[in-house]
XYZ file of C-alpha atoms in Angstrom:
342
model
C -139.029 -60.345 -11.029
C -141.391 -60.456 -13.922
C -144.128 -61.379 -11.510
C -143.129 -58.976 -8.711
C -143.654 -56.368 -11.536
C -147.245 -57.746 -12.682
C -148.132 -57.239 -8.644
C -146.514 -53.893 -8.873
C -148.764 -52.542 -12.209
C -152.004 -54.799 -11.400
C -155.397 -52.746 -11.117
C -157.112 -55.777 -9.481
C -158.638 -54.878 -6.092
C -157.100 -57.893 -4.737
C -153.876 -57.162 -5.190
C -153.639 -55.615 -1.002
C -150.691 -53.315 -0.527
C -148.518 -55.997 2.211
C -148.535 -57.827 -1.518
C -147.311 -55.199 -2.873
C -144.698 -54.853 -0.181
C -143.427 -58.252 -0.736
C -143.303 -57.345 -4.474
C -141.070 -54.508 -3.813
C -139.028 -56.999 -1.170
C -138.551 -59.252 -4.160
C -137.541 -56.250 -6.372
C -134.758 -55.466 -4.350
C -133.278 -58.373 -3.547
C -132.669 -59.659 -6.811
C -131.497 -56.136 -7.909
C -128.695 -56.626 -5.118
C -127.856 -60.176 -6.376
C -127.705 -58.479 -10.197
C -125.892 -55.730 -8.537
C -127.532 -53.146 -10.122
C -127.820 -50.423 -7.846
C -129.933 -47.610 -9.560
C -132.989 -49.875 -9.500
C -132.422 -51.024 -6.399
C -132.598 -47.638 -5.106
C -135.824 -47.259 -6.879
C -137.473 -50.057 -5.622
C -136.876 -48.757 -2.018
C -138.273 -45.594 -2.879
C -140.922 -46.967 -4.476
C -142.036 -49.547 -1.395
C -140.849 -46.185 0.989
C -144.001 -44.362 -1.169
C -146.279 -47.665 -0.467
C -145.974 -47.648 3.030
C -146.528 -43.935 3.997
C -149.670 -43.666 1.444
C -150.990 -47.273 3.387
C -149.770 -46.170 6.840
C -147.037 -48.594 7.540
C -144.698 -48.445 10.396
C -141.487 -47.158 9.268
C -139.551 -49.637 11.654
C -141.057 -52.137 9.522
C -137.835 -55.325 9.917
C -138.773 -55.987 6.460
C -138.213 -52.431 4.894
C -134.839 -51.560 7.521
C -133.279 -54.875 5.914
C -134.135 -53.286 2.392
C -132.979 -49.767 3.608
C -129.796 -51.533 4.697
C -129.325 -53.678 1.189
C -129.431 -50.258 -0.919
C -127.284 -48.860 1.870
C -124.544 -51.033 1.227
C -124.819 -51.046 -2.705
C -124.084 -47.551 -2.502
C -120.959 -48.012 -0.063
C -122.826 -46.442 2.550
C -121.749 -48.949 5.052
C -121.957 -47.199 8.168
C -125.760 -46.190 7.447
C -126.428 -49.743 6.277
C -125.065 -50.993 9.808
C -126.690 -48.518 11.852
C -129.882 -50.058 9.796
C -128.910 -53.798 10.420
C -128.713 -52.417 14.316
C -131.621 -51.552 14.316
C -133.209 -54.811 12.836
C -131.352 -56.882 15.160
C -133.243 -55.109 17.993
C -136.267 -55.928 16.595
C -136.408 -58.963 15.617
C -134.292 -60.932 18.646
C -136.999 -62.334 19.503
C -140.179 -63.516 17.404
C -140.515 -65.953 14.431
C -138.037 -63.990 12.006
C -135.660 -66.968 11.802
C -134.972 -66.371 8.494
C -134.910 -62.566 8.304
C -132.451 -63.231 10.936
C -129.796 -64.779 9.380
C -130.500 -62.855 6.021
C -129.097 -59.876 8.771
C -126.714 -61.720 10.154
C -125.389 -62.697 6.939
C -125.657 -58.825 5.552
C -124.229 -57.566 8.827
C -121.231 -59.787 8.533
C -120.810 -59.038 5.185
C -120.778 -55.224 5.407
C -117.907 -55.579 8.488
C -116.297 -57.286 6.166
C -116.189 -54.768 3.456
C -115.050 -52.734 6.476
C -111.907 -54.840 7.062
C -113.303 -55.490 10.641
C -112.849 -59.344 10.090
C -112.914 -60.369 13.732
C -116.014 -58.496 14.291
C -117.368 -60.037 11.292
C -117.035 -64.008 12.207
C -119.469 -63.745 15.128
C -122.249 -62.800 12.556
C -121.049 -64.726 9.413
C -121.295 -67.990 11.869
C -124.530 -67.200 13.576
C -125.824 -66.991 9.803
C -123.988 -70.311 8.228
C -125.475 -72.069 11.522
C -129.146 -70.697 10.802
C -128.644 -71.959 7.328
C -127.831 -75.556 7.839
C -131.211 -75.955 9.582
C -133.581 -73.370 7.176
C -133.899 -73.283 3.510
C -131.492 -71.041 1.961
C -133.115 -67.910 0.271
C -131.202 -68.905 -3.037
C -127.781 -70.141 -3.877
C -126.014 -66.951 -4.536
C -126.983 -65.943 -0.878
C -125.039 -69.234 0.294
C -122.356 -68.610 -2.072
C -121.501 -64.827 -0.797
C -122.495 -66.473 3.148
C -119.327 -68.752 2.405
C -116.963 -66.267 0.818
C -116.970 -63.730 3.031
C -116.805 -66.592 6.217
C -113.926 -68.028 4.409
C -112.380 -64.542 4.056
C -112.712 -64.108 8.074
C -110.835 -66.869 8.812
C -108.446 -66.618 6.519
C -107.867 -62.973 7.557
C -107.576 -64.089 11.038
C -105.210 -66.515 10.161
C -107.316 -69.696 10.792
C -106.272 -71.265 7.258
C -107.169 -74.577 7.229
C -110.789 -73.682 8.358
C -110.995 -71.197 5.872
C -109.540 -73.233 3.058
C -112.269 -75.787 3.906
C -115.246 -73.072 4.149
C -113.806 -72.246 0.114
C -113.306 -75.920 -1.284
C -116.924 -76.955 0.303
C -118.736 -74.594 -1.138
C -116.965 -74.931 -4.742
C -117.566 -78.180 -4.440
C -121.288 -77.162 -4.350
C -121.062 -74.416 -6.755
C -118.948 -75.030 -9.706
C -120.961 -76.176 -11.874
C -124.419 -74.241 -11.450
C -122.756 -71.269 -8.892
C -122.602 -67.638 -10.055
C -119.668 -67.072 -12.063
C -118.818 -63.674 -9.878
C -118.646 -65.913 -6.416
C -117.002 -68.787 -7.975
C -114.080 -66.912 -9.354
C -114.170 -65.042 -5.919
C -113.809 -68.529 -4.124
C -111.410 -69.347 -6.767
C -109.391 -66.350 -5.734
C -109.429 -66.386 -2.056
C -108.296 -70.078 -2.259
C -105.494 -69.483 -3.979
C -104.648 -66.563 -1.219
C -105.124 -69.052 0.968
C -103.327 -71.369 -0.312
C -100.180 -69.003 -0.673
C -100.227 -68.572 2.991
C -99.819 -71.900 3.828
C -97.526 -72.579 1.473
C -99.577 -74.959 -0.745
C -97.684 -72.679 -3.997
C -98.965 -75.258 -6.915
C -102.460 -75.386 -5.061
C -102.566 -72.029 -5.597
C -101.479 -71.364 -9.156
C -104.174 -74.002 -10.364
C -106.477 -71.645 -8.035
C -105.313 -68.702 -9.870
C -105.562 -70.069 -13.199
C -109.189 -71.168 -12.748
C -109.914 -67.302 -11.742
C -108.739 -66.419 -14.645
C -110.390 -68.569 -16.660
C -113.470 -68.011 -15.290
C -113.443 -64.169 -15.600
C -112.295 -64.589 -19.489
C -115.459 -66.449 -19.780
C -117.855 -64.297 -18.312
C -116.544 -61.287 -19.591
C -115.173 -60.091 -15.871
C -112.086 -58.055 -16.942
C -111.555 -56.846 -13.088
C -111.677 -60.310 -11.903
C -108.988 -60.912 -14.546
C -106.922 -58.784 -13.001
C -107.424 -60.072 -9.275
C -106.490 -63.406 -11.001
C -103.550 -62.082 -12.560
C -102.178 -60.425 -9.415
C -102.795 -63.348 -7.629
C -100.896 -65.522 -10.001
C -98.123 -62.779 -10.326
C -97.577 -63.011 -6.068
C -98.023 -66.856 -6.261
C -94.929 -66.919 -9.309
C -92.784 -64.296 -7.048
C -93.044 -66.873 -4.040
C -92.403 -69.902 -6.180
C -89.075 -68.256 -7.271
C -90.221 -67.233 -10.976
C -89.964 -63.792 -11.258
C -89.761 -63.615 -15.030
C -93.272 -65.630 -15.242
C -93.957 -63.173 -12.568
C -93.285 -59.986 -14.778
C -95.190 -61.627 -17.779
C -98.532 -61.760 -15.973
C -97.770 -57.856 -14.373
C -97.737 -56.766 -17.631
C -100.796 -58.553 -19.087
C -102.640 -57.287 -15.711
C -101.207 -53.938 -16.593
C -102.739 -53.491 -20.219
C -106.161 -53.952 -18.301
C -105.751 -51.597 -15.731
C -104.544 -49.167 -18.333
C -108.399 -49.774 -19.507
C -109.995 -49.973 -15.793
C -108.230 -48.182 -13.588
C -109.022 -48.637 -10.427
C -106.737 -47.502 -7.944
C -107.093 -50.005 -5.097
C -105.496 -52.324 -7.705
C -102.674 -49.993 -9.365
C -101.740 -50.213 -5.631
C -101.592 -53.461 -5.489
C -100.079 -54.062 -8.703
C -97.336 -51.169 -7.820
C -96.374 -53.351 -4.735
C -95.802 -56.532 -6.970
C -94.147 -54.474 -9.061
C -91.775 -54.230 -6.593
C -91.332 -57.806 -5.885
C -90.485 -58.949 -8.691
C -88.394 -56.406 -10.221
C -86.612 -56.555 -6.857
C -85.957 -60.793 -7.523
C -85.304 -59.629 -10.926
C -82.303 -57.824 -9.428
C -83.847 -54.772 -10.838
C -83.471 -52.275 -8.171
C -84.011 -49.392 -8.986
C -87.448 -50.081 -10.943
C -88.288 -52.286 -7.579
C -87.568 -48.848 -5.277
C -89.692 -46.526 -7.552
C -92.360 -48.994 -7.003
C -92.164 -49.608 -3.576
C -92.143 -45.650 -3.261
C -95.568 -45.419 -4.576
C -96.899 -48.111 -2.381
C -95.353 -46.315 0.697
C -96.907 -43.381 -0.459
C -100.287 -44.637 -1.152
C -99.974 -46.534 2.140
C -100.145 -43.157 4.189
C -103.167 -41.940 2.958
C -104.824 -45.428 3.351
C -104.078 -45.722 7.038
C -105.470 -42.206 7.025
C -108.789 -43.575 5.780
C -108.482 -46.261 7.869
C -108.348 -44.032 10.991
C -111.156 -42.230 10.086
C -112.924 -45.916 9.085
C -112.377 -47.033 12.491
C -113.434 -44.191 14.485
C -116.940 -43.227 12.349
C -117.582 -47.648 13.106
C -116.781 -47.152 16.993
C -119.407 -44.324 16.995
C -122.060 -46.491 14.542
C -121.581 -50.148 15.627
C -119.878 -50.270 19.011
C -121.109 -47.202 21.136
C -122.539 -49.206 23.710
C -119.437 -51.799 24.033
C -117.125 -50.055 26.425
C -114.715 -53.205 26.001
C -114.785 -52.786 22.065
C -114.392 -48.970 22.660
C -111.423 -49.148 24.817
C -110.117 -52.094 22.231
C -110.846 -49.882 18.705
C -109.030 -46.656 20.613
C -105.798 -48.777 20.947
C -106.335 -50.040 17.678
C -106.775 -46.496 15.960
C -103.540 -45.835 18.223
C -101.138 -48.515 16.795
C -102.757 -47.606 13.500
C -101.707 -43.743 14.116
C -97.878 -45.092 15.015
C -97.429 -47.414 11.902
C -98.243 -44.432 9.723
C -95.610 -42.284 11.675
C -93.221 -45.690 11.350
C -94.222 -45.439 7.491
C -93.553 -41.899 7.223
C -90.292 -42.168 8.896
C -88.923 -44.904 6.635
C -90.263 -43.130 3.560
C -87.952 -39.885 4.485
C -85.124 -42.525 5.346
């Protein structure tokens, strides 16, 4: 970064501009892995300036995979795959081997964020395959690559491959990985885990999120870690350790509330006050869930039918499979509301 910026500020009349266009390339990426998305954005603004004073073309693969980076740092993922669309046009053919799985990797990733995990494999595999035969950009890049492949299959429910996706790359990681991912693999292990059944497996999973998080000063990973250990506890027939680590996640979402996790946190809430054989607390719990619920699949709806029109508008298959999708979605949230009122 420190010499992207000398490239950046350098008088020298051999510093050429496609230098400087690297410079800015380097700029952003490590502003994505640092997540820091206000200089990201100006980075991209400043190589956007670069290329109209030098005459660039503005379907440049280099600057649409930058465009699409910034895109998704903001959460403007349907942009940032109608961006990654566009790349993958360009560069299907040519020597952009690596650019190519650096899009693969991003497109995956975003469909991911999306909740479109079946979508998502296709392009998270085409990327881990590129990357066993090129060098890796850097480690962070192989460490979100794995976690989001590992969250595919496990969302799909292919378990044991995505258990093994998690444990390899830990395996890799733990000791010189990126905090963030590692407690992320730490996490989705220990969901994994749960499914199968593996209930100790999991706790120690759990436990090393938490630790983790504690140690990097991650107080929202804390919380994933203490949810996750709360739903592990509830399966393994401990409610009361259960309700001990809903209230210590509780105290820090009194600090950072976020409300993707109050939901989540209301629902096991309502397991374990339920095994607790405490009813009525459970049912006032479960209410909110039900109620947040609704306007979720609402979202999701509307989620699925701005991605048919972005991703899939040239797929009649996919469009005929997303409409029944956005269908079933549109009776489960009748089915929901009907429950509710019952």
């Amino acid at each position: 970064l420190k010499l992207s910026n000398w490239v950046l500020h350098s008088q020298l009349f051999e510093i050429l501009p496609h230098k400087k266009f690297e410079a800015y390339e380097i700029k952003i990426d490590v502003f994505a892995m640092e997540e820091s998305v206000d200089s990201a954005a100006m980075a991209l603004w400043g190589m956007e300036s670069l290329m109209k004073i030098d005459g660039m073309k503005e379907k440049n693969p280099y600057f649409l995979f930058s465009k699409a980076l910034v895109a998704t740092m903001e959460q403007r993922y349907y942009e940032a795959l109608t961006f990654l669309s566009e790349l993958q046009f360009i560069i299907k053919n040519g020597p952009y081997h690596t650019l190519r799985m650096m899009a693969n990797a991003e497109q995956g990733g975003v469909l991911i964020k999306l909740k479109r995990y079946k979508l998502a494999l296709p392009y998270l595999k085409a990327a881990q395959e590129s990357g066993e035969q090129l060098p890796l950009p850097h480690s962070i890049f192989s460490q979100v690559l794995s976690n989001n492949l590992g969250i595919a299959y496990m969302r799909i429910d292919s378990l044991e491959k995505a258990a093994k996706v998690f444990k390899g790359m830990l395996e890799k990681s733990q000791e010189t990985g990126n905090p963030i991912e590692n407690s992320k693999m730490h996490h989705n292990l220990a969901n994994t885990r749960r499914q199968e059944g593996k209930f100790k497996a999991a706790l120690m999973h759990n436990d090393s999120t938490i630790k983790i998080c504690l140690k990097a000063n991650i107080p929202v990973g804390v919380i994933f870690g203490r949810l996750g250990k709360t739903e592990t506890l509830v399966k393994m027939g401990k409610a009361k350790q259960a309700a001990i680590e809903l209230d210590k996640a509780k105290e820090l979402l009194l600090q950072f509330p976020i409300p993707d996790l109050e939901n989540e946190w209301n629902r096991l809430a309502a397991m374990t006050y339920n095994s607790l054989g405490r009813h009525e607390d459970a049912y006032t719990y479960l209410q909110e869930v039900l109620e947040n619920g609704q306007i979720e699949r609402e979202n999701q709806i509307n989620q699925l039918i701005q991605a048919w029109e972005v991703q899939l508008k040239n797929n009649q298959s996919e469009r005929r499979a997303l409409d029944s999708e956005i269908q079933l979605a549109a009776k489960q949230s009748m089915v929901r509301q009907l429950f509710f009122i019952a």
